[in-house]
Structure formats: C-alpha cells, structure tokens
Coordinates of C-alpha atoms in Angstrom, one line a residue:
Chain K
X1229 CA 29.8 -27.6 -6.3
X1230 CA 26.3 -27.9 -6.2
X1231 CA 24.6 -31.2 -5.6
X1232 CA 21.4 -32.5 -6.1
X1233 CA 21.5 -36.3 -4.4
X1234 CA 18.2 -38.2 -5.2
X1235 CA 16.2 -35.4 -4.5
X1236 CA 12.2 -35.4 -4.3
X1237 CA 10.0 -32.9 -4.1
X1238 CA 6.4 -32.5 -4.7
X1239 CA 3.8 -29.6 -4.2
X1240 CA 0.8 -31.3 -2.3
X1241 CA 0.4 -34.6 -4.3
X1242 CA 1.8 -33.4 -7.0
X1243 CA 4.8 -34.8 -8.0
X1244 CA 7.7 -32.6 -9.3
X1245 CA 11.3 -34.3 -8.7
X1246 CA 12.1 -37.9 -8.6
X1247 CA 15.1 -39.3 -7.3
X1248 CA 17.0 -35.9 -9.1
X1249 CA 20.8 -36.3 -9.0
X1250 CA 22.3 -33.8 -10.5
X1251 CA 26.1 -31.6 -9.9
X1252 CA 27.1 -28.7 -10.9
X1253 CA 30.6 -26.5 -10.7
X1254 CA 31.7 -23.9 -9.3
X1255 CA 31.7 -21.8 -13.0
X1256 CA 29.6 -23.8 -14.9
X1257 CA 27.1 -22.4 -16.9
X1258 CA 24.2 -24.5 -17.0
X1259 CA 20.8 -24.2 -18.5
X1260 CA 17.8 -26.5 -17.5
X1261 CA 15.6 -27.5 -20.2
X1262 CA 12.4 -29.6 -20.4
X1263 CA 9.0 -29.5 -21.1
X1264 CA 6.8 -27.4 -19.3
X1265 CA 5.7 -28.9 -15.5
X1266 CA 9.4 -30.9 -15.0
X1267 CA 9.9 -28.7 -12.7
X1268 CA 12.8 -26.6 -13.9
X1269 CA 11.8 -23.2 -12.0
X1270 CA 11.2 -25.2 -9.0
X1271 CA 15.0 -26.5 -9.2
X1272 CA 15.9 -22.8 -9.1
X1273 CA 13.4 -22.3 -6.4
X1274 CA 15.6 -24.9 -4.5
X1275 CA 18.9 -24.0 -5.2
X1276 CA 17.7 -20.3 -3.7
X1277 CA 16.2 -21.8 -0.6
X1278 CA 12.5 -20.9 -1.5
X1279 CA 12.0 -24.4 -1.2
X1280 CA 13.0 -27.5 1.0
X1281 CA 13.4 -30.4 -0.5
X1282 CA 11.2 -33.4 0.9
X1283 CA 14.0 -35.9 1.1
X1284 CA 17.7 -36.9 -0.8
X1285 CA 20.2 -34.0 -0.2
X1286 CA 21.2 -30.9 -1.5
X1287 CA 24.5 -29.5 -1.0
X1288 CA 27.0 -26.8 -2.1
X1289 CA 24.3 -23.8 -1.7
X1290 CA 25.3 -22.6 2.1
X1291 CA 27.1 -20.4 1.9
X1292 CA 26.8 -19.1 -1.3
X1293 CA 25.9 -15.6 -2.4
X1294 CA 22.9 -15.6 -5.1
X1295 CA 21.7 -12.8 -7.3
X1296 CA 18.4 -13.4 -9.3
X1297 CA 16.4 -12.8 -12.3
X1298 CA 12.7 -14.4 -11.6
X1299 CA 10.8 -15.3 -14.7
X1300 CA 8.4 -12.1 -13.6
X1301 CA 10.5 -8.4 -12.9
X1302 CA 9.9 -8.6 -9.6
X1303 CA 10.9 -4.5 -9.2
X1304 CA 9.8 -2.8 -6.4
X1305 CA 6.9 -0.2 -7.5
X1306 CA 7.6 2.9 -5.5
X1307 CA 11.7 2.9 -6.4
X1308 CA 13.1 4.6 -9.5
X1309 CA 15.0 1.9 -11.9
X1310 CA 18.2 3.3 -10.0
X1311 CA 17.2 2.9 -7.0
X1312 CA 15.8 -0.6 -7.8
X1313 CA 19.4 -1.4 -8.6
X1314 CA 21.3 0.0 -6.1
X1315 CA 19.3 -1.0 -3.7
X1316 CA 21.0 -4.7 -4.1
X1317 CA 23.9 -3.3 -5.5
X1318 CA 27.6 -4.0 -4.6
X1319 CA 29.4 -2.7 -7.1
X1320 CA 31.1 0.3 -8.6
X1321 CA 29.8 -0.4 -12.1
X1322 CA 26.1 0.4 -11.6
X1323 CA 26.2 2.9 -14.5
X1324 CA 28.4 1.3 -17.0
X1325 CA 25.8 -1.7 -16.5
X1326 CA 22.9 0.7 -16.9
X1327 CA 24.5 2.6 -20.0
X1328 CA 25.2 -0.2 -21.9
X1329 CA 21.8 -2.2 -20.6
X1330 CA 20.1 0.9 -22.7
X1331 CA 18.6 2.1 -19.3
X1332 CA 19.9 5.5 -19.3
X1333 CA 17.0 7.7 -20.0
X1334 CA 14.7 6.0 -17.7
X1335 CA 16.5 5.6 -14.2
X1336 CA 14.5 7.7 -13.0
X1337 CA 11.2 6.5 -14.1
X1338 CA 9.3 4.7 -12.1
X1339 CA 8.5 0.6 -12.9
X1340 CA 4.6 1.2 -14.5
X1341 CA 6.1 3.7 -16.7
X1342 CA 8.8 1.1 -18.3
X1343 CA 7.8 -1.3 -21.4
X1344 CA 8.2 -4.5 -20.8
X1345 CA 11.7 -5.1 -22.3
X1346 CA 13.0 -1.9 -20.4
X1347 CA 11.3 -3.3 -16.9
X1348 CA 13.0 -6.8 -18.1
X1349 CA 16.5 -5.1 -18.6
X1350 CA 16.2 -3.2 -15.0
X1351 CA 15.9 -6.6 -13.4
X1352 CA 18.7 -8.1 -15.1
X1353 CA 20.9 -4.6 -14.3
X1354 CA 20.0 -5.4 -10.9
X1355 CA 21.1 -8.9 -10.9
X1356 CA 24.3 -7.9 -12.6
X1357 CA 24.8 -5.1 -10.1
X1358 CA 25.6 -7.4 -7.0
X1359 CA 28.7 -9.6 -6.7
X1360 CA 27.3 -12.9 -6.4
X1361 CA 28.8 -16.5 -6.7
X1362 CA 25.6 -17.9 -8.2
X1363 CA 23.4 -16.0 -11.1
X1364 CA 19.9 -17.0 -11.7
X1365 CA 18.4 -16.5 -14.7
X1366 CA 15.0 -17.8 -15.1
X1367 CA 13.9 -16.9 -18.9
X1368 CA 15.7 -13.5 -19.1
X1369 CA 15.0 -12.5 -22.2
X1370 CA 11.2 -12.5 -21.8
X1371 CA 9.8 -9.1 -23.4
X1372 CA 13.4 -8.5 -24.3
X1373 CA 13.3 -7.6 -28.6
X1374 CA 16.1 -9.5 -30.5
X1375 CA 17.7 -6.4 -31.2
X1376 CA 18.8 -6.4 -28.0
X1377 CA 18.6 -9.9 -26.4
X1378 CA 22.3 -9.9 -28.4
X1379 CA 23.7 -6.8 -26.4
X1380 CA 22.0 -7.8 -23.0
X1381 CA 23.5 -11.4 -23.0
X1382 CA 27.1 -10.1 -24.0
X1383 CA 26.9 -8.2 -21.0
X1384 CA 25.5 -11.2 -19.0
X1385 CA 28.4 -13.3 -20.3
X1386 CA 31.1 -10.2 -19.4
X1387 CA 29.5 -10.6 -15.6
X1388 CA 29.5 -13.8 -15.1
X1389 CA 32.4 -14.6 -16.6
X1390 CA 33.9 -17.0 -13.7
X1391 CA 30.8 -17.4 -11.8
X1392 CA 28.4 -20.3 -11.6
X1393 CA 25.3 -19.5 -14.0
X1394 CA 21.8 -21.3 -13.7
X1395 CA 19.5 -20.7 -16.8
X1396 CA 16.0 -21.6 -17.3
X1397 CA 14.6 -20.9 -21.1
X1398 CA 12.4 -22.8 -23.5
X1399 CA 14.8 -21.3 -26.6
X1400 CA 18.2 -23.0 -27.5
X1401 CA 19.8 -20.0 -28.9
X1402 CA 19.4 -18.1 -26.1
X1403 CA 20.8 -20.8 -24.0
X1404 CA 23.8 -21.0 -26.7
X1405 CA 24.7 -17.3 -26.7
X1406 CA 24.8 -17.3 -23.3
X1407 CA 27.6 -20.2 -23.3
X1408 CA 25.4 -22.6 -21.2
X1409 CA 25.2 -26.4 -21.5
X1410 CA 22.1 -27.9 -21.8
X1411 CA 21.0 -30.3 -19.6
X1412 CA 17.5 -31.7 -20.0
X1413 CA 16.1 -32.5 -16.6
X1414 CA 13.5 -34.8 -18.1
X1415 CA 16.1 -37.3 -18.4
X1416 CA 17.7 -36.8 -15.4
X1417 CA 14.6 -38.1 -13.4
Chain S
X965 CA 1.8 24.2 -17.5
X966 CA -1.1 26.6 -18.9
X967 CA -3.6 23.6 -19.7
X968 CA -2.9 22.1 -16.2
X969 CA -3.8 25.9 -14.7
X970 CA -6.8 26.0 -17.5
X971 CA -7.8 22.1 -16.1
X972 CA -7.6 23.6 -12.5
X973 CA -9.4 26.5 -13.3
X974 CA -12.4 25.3 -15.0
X975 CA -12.5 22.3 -12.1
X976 CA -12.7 25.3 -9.4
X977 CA -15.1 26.9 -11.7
X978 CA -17.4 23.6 -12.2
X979 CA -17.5 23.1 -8.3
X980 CA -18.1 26.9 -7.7
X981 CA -21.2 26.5 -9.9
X982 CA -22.5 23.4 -8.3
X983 CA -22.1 24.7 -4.5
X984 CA -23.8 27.8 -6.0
X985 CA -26.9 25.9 -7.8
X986 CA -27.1 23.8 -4.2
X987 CA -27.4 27.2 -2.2
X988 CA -29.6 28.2 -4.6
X989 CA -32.1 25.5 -4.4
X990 CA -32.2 25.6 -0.5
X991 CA -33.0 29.1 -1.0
X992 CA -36.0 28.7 -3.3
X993 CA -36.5 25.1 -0.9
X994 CA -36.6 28.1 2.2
X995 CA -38.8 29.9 0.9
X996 CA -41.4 27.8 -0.4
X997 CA -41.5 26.0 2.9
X998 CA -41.7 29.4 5.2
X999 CA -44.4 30.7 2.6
X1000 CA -46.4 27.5 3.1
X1001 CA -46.0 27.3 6.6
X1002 CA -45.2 23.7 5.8
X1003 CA -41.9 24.0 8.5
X1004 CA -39.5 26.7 8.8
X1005 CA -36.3 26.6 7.0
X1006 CA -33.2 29.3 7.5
X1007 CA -32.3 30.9 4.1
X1008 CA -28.7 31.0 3.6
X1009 CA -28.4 34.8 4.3
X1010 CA -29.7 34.3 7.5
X1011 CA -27.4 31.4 8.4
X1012 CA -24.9 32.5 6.6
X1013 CA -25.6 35.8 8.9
X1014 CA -25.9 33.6 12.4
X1015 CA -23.2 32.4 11.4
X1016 CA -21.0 35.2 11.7
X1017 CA -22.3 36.6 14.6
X1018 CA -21.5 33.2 16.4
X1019 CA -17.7 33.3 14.9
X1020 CA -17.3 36.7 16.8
X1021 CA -18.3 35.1 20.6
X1022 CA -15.3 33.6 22.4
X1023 CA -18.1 31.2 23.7
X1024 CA -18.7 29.7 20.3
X1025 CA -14.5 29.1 20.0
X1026 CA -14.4 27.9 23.3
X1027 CA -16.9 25.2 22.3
X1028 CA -14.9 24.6 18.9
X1029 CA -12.0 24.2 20.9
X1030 CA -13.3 21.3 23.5
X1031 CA -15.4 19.6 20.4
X1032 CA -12.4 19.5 18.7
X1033 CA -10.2 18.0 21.7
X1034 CA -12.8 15.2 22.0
X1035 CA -12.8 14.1 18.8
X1036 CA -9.3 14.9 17.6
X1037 CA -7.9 12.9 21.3
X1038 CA -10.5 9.9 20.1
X1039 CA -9.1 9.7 17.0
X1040 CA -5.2 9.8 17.6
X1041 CA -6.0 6.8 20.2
X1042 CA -7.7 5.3 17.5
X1043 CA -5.1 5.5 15.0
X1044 CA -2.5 4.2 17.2
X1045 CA -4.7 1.4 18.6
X1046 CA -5.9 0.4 15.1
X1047 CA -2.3 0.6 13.5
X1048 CA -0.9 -1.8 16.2
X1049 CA -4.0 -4.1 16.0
X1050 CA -3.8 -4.3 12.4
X1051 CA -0.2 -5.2 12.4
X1052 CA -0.6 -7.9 14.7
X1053 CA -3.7 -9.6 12.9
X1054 CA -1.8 -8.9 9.7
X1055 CA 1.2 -10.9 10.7
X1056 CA -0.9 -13.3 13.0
X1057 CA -3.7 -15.7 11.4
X1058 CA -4.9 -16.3 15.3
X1059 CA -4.7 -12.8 16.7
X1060 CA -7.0 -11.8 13.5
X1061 CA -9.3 -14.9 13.7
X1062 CA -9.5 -14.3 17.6
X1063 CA -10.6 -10.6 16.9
X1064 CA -12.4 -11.5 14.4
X1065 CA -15.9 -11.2 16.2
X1066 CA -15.2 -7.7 18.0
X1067 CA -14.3 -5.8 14.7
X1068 CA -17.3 -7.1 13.1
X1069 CA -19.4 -6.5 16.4
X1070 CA -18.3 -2.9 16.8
X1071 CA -18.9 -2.3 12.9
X1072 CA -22.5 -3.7 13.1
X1073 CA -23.6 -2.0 15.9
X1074 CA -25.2 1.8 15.5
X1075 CA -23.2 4.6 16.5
X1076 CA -26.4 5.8 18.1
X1077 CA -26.5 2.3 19.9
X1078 CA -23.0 2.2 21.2
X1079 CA -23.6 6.2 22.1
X1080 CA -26.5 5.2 24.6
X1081 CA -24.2 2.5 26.1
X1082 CA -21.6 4.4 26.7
X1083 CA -23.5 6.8 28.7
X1084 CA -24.4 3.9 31.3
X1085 CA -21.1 4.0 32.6
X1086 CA -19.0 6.8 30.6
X1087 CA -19.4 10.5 32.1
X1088 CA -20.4 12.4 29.0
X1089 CA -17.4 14.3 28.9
X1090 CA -15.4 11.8 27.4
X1091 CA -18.6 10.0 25.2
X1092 CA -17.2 12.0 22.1
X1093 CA -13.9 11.1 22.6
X1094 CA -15.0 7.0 23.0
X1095 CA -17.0 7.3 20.2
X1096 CA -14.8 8.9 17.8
X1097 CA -12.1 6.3 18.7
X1098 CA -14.9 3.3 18.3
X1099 CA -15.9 4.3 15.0
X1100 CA -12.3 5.2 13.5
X1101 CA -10.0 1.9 15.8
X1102 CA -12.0 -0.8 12.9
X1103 CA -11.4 1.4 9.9
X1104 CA -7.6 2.1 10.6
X1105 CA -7.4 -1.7 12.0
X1106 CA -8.7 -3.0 9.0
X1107 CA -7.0 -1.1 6.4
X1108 CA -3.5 -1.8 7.9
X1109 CA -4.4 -5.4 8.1
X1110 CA -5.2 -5.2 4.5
X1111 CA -2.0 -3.4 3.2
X1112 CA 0.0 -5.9 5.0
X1113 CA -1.4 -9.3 3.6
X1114 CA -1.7 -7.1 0.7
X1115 CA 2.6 -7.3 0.3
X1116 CA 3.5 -8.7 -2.6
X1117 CA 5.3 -12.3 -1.4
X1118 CA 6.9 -12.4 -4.7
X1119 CA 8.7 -9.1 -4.1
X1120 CA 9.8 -10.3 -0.6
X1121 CA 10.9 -13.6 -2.1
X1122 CA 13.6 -11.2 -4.3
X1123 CA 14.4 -9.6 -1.5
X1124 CA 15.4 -12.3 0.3
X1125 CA 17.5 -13.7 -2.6
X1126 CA 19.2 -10.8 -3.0
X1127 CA 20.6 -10.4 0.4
X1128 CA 18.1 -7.7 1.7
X1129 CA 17.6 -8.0 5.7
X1130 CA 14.4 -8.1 7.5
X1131 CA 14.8 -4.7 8.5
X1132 CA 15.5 -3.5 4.7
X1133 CA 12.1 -5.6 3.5
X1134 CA 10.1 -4.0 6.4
X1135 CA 11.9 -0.5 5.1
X1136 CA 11.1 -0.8 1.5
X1137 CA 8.9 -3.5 0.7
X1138 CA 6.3 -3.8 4.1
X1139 CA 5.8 0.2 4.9
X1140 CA 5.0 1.0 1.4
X1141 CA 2.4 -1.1 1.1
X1142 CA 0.8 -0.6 4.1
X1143 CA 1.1 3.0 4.0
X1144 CA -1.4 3.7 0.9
X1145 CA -4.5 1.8 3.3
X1146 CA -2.8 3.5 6.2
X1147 CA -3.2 6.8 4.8
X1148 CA -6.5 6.2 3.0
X1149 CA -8.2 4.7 6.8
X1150 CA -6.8 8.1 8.6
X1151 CA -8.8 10.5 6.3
X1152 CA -11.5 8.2 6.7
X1153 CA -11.9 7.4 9.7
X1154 CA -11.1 11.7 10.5
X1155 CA -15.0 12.1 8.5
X1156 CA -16.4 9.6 10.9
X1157 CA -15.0 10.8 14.0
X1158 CA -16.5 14.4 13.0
X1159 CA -20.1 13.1 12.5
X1160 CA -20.0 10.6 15.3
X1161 CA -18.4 13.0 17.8
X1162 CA -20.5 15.8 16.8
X1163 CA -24.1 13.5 17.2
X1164 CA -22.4 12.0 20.9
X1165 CA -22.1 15.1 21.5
X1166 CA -26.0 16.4 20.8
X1167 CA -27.0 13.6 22.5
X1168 CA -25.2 13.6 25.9
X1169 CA -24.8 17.2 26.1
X1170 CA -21.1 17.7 27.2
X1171 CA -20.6 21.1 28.7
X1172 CA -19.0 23.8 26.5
X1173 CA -19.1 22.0 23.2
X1174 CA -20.5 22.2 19.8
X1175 CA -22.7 19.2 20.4
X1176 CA -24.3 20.5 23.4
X1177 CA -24.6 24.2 21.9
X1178 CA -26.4 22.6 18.8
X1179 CA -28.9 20.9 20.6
X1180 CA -29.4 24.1 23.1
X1181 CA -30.4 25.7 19.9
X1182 CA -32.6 23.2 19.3
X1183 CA -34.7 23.1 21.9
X1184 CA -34.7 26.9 21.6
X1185 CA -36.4 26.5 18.4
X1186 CA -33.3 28.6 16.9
X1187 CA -33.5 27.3 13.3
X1188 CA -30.8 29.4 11.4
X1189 CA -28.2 29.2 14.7
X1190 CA -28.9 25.0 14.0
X1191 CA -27.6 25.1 10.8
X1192 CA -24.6 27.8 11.3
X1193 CA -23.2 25.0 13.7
X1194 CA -23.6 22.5 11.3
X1195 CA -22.6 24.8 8.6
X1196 CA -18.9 25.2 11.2
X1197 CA -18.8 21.6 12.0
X1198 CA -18.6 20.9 8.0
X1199 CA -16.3 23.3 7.7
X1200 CA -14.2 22.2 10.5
X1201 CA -14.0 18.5 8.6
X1202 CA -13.4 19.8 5.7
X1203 CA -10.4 21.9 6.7
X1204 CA -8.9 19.0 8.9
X1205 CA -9.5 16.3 6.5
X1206 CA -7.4 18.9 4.0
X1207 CA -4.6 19.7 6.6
X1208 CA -3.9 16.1 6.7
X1209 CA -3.6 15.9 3.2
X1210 CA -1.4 18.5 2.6
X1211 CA 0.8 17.4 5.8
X1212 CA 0.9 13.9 4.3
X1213 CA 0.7 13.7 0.6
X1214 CA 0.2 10.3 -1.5
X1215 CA 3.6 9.1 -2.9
X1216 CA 2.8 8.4 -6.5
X1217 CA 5.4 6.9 -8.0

C-alpha cells in the first residue's frame, strides 16, 4: 500500500502539498484530479522518487517496481521505436503490444520522424512493455486522436489488470475508461 | 536514386566551377601584378608546376612526414586531454569554475603570442606539437563539456524510473549526446592544428619540416615554391579532415 502521511512539500517558497494524507492499494486504480498547480504531477514525481518530501511520511514505494508514462514522450532520439521499447522491456509480448498499439510500420523510424500520437503510443508501448507493480500514467492520451485513445486504453486496462495504476488527466472519461477512481487532491489538502 | 546522383552531380559541378573561377582570377590577379611590377605573384601553372617537381623529392615527403607527426602527436594529446577535461568540468561545477580562467586565458591569447613563449623554454622541435595541442585541448574541452550539460535530465529522469543502471544511461543516454560536440570539436580543432602547426613551424624553423622548408623559400625569394607548400599543406588538411569523416561518420537518426 502506498501511503502518503501528512506530507509537505514545497518547490522554493512555493507551496505545493499541505498536510497530504492519502493511501492507496496494492491494485487500485487511481486517477488524481484538480486544478492546475495542486500539485498532481508532483505527487507522481514523489511516488517515483524524483522528489523528497520535506516532512510527514511516505511509505509503500521501496521496493516497488515502477514503469512510466511522463506527461512529455520522453523517447530517446537516436533509438528506433523498437529499440526505445525494448530497451526497458521485460517481456515476451513486445510485438503483440506494438501491433495492436498501431506501431507496426514505424519501429523502425526514428522519434522526430513519428507524429505526435505515434511518439505518444511508443511511450505508452514502452511503459506496457516492462513488468512493473506500479504504472504511471501522467496524461497519456495527450496527442493521442479519439479514434484511438479507445484501443490504447483497452490495452492499458488488459496490462494493468492487477497492478496498482496512478493516473493524472484533466478529462473524466479518460479517467472512466481506464477504470480509475477519482480522487480530487484539492480536497485532500 | 537518379535525382540524388543528378543533386550530387550538379553540387560537384557548381564547386568545380567556383574553384575554377577562383584559379582563374588569381591568374588574371598574376598577371596584372607581374605586368605592373606592383609585386610578383606565381600563376597557377607555375605553382601548380613547382608543385610537382617538389612531390617527386623524397626531401619534400620527408618534411610532410615530420610536419605531420608534430601536429597529428599535438593533436591526439589534445583530444584526449580535452575529452577528459571536459568530462570532469561537465560533471563538476568546481573543477569547471576552477578552470574557468585558463580556458579563457589560452583562447584569448594569439597563437603567434603563445608561439614566441614557447620558444623561451620549448626546443623548437616540439613547438608545433605544443601549439597544435594548445589550440585544439579548449575546443575539444569545451565542446564535450557542452554535450554533457547538454543531456537531456528529463530523459535520464525516465531512465531512472524505468530501471536503467548508471552504466546503461552513460551507454545510451550520456555518450550520444556528447558524441555530436565530440565529433564536431575533433574536425575542428584538426583545421586549427594545421594552420597553427604549420605558422610554429615557419616561425621556429624545425629541421626537416614543412614550416621550415616554407620559410627557406622565403627568404630565397622563391615565390611559386611558397605557394606549392601552401598549396600541399591545404591539401594535406583537407584530406585529413575527410579521412576522419569518412572513419567516423555522424549518426543521424
């Protein structure tokens, strides 16, 4: 379980989290939701250990494997979108996940050559690609057209099935079709 | 396939055209000048003559060969000297702000200058050498620094995340970014060690070497055997400035 126990944290004088208590299951699915500047990416920034809290406790994150989607792509210029993924990968399924992600014509092409949906689908592929107990998604479906948001969060869903999810979106439905529960951290605080 | 060849093609043929109206001015240039008496000027026959006859003495080789180990030995220091600097003030705020004032001292001060200096203590064999190295250590130092704060945090940040070791982020996220500058300061710095090599050379007169046979030509008032050196020492740069490249292509991806 993961715990947030009065946790503040604060960029400079800036004050982001407030006494923040907050748990969360092993297998829950759970997307943050506020207004913009409550701090929701930075929750995911702590839960990944990017960031220290400044005081209250957080717990349950140890020893616990994460895989990631940033709000941004985050590939790595100079691989091909195969060996973007595999390069994180520790599973078998890497091209099942690529077929049905649509990526099959361009795993070889290089990130400045993708559209923005196709970059945004290699990410998530890459996320889905490594065994993890944790999944991160920080608004996946960014550049992602509706056409597909459907198919790409059905296999997000398959993935994830039994493993803890941690969403960050500013749309409802996508938090819905993903199966998460809301939970607005502007009332938390 | 054909329009790349045809692309090729009419870029060879553009830069044939443009060496030939350059070759063509100096000539008209010589000949005005010799006509006027204003000061003599080779015309590229002649030198292009000279410079055949000097390509057939083993003396002229044995002088290519010695220029070439002075500034080639100055520059491999260099490069390995710069690379290591520049990884260290890339990764260390106090190395680069302690450094700091002898980069910017050695890149403000003439070559000419440091060439003069060096002979106060250096024996000129090995001025070319030192000089090469000074000018082309800051370049490769630099760049290197650059590429490394130049790593994208946010893509080491993922890494991290996602498992990756330090070794794997050095691997594939570090290296490939500081390669680009890397490669980019070596091909550089490669010009720079030709033309200050070459003028520490004129100037100190190292037995045997390009340098020293330039300026004996010089003083012997041999005008067109002045510029078939000069005309070896560009084509020496150009050709090892073009062997790196071809031994260490960009990686576009």
């Amino acid at each position: 379980m993961i715990r947030f126990d009065k946790v503040n944290f604060s960029y400079g004088k800036k004050e982001i989290l407030k006494d923040f208590s907050l748990n969360i299951n092993d297998g829950d699915k759970v997307c943050f939701f506020a207004p913009s500047g409550f701090g929701k990416t930075t929750l995911l920034r702590l839960i990944m250990g990017l960031e220290k809290v400044r005081s209250g406790e957080l717990s349950g994150i140890d020893d616990k494997k994460i895989s990631v989607v940033f709000q941004e792509d985050r590939l790595l210029p100079n691989k091909t979108v195969l060996q973007n993924i595999e390069l994180f990968a520790d599973t078998e399924d890497i091209p099942s996940v690529i077929e049905r992600l649509g990526l099959s014509d361009a795993q070889d092409m290089y990130p400045h050559a993708l559209s923005g949906g196709m970059a945004r689908r290699t990410a998530i592929a890459r996320a889905l690609c490594r065994q993890a107990d944790i999944y991160i998604f920080d608004e996946p479906f960014n550049g992602i057209d509706q056409k597909n948001v459907e198919k790409t969060a059905e296999i997000i869903r398959e993935v994830t099935r039994d493993k803890t999810v941690l969403l960050v979106t500013h749309d409802r439905d996508q938090a819905e079709i993903l199966g998460a529960t809301i939970v607005d951290i502007s009332e938390s605080m | 396939m054909i329009s790349t060849m045809q692309a090729k093609f009419k870029k060879a043929l553009f830069t044939a055209g443009s060496i030939a109206f350059w070759i063509l001015l100096w000539h008209m240039g010589a000949t005005l000048a010799n006509k006027e008496l204003l000061f003599k000027i080779p015309l590229p026959l002649d030198t292009l003559r000279e410079f055949f006859t000097c390509v057939k003495t083993l003396e002229f080789w044995d002088s290519v060969g010695t220029s070439l180990w002075h500034i080639v030995s100055g520059f491999v220091f260099a490069v390995i000297l710069g690379l290591f600097c520049g990884l260290l003030s890339g990764s260390s705020t106090f190395f680069a702000t302690l450094t700091a004032p002898l980069t910017r001292l050695i890149r403000a001060v003439p070559v000419a200058a440091f060439i003069i200096l060096a002979w106060l203590w250096i024996p000129s064999e090995i001025i070319p050498a030192f000089i090469a190295f000074l000018m082309v250590f800051p370049i490769v130092w630099s760049h290197v620094e650059t590429g490394l704060l130049s790593v994208d945090k946010r893509l080491v940040e993922m890494a991290r995340v996602m498992g990756m070791d330090k070794k794997g982020i050095i691997k594939n996220i570090t290296i490939p970014s500081v390669m680009p500058q890397f490669r980019v300061s070596c091909i550089t710095g490669l010009g720079y060690a030709w033309k200050s090599g070459v003028a520490a050379e004129v100037l100190c007169n190292p037995t045997g070497s390009i340098g020293a046979m330039m300026s004996q030509a010089k003083s012997n008032l041999d005008y067109s055997r002045v510029f078939a050196i000069v005309l070896m020492v560009v084509l020496l740069s150009f050709i090892l400035e073009n062997i790196i490249k071809f031994f260490w292509k960009e990686r576009t991806a």
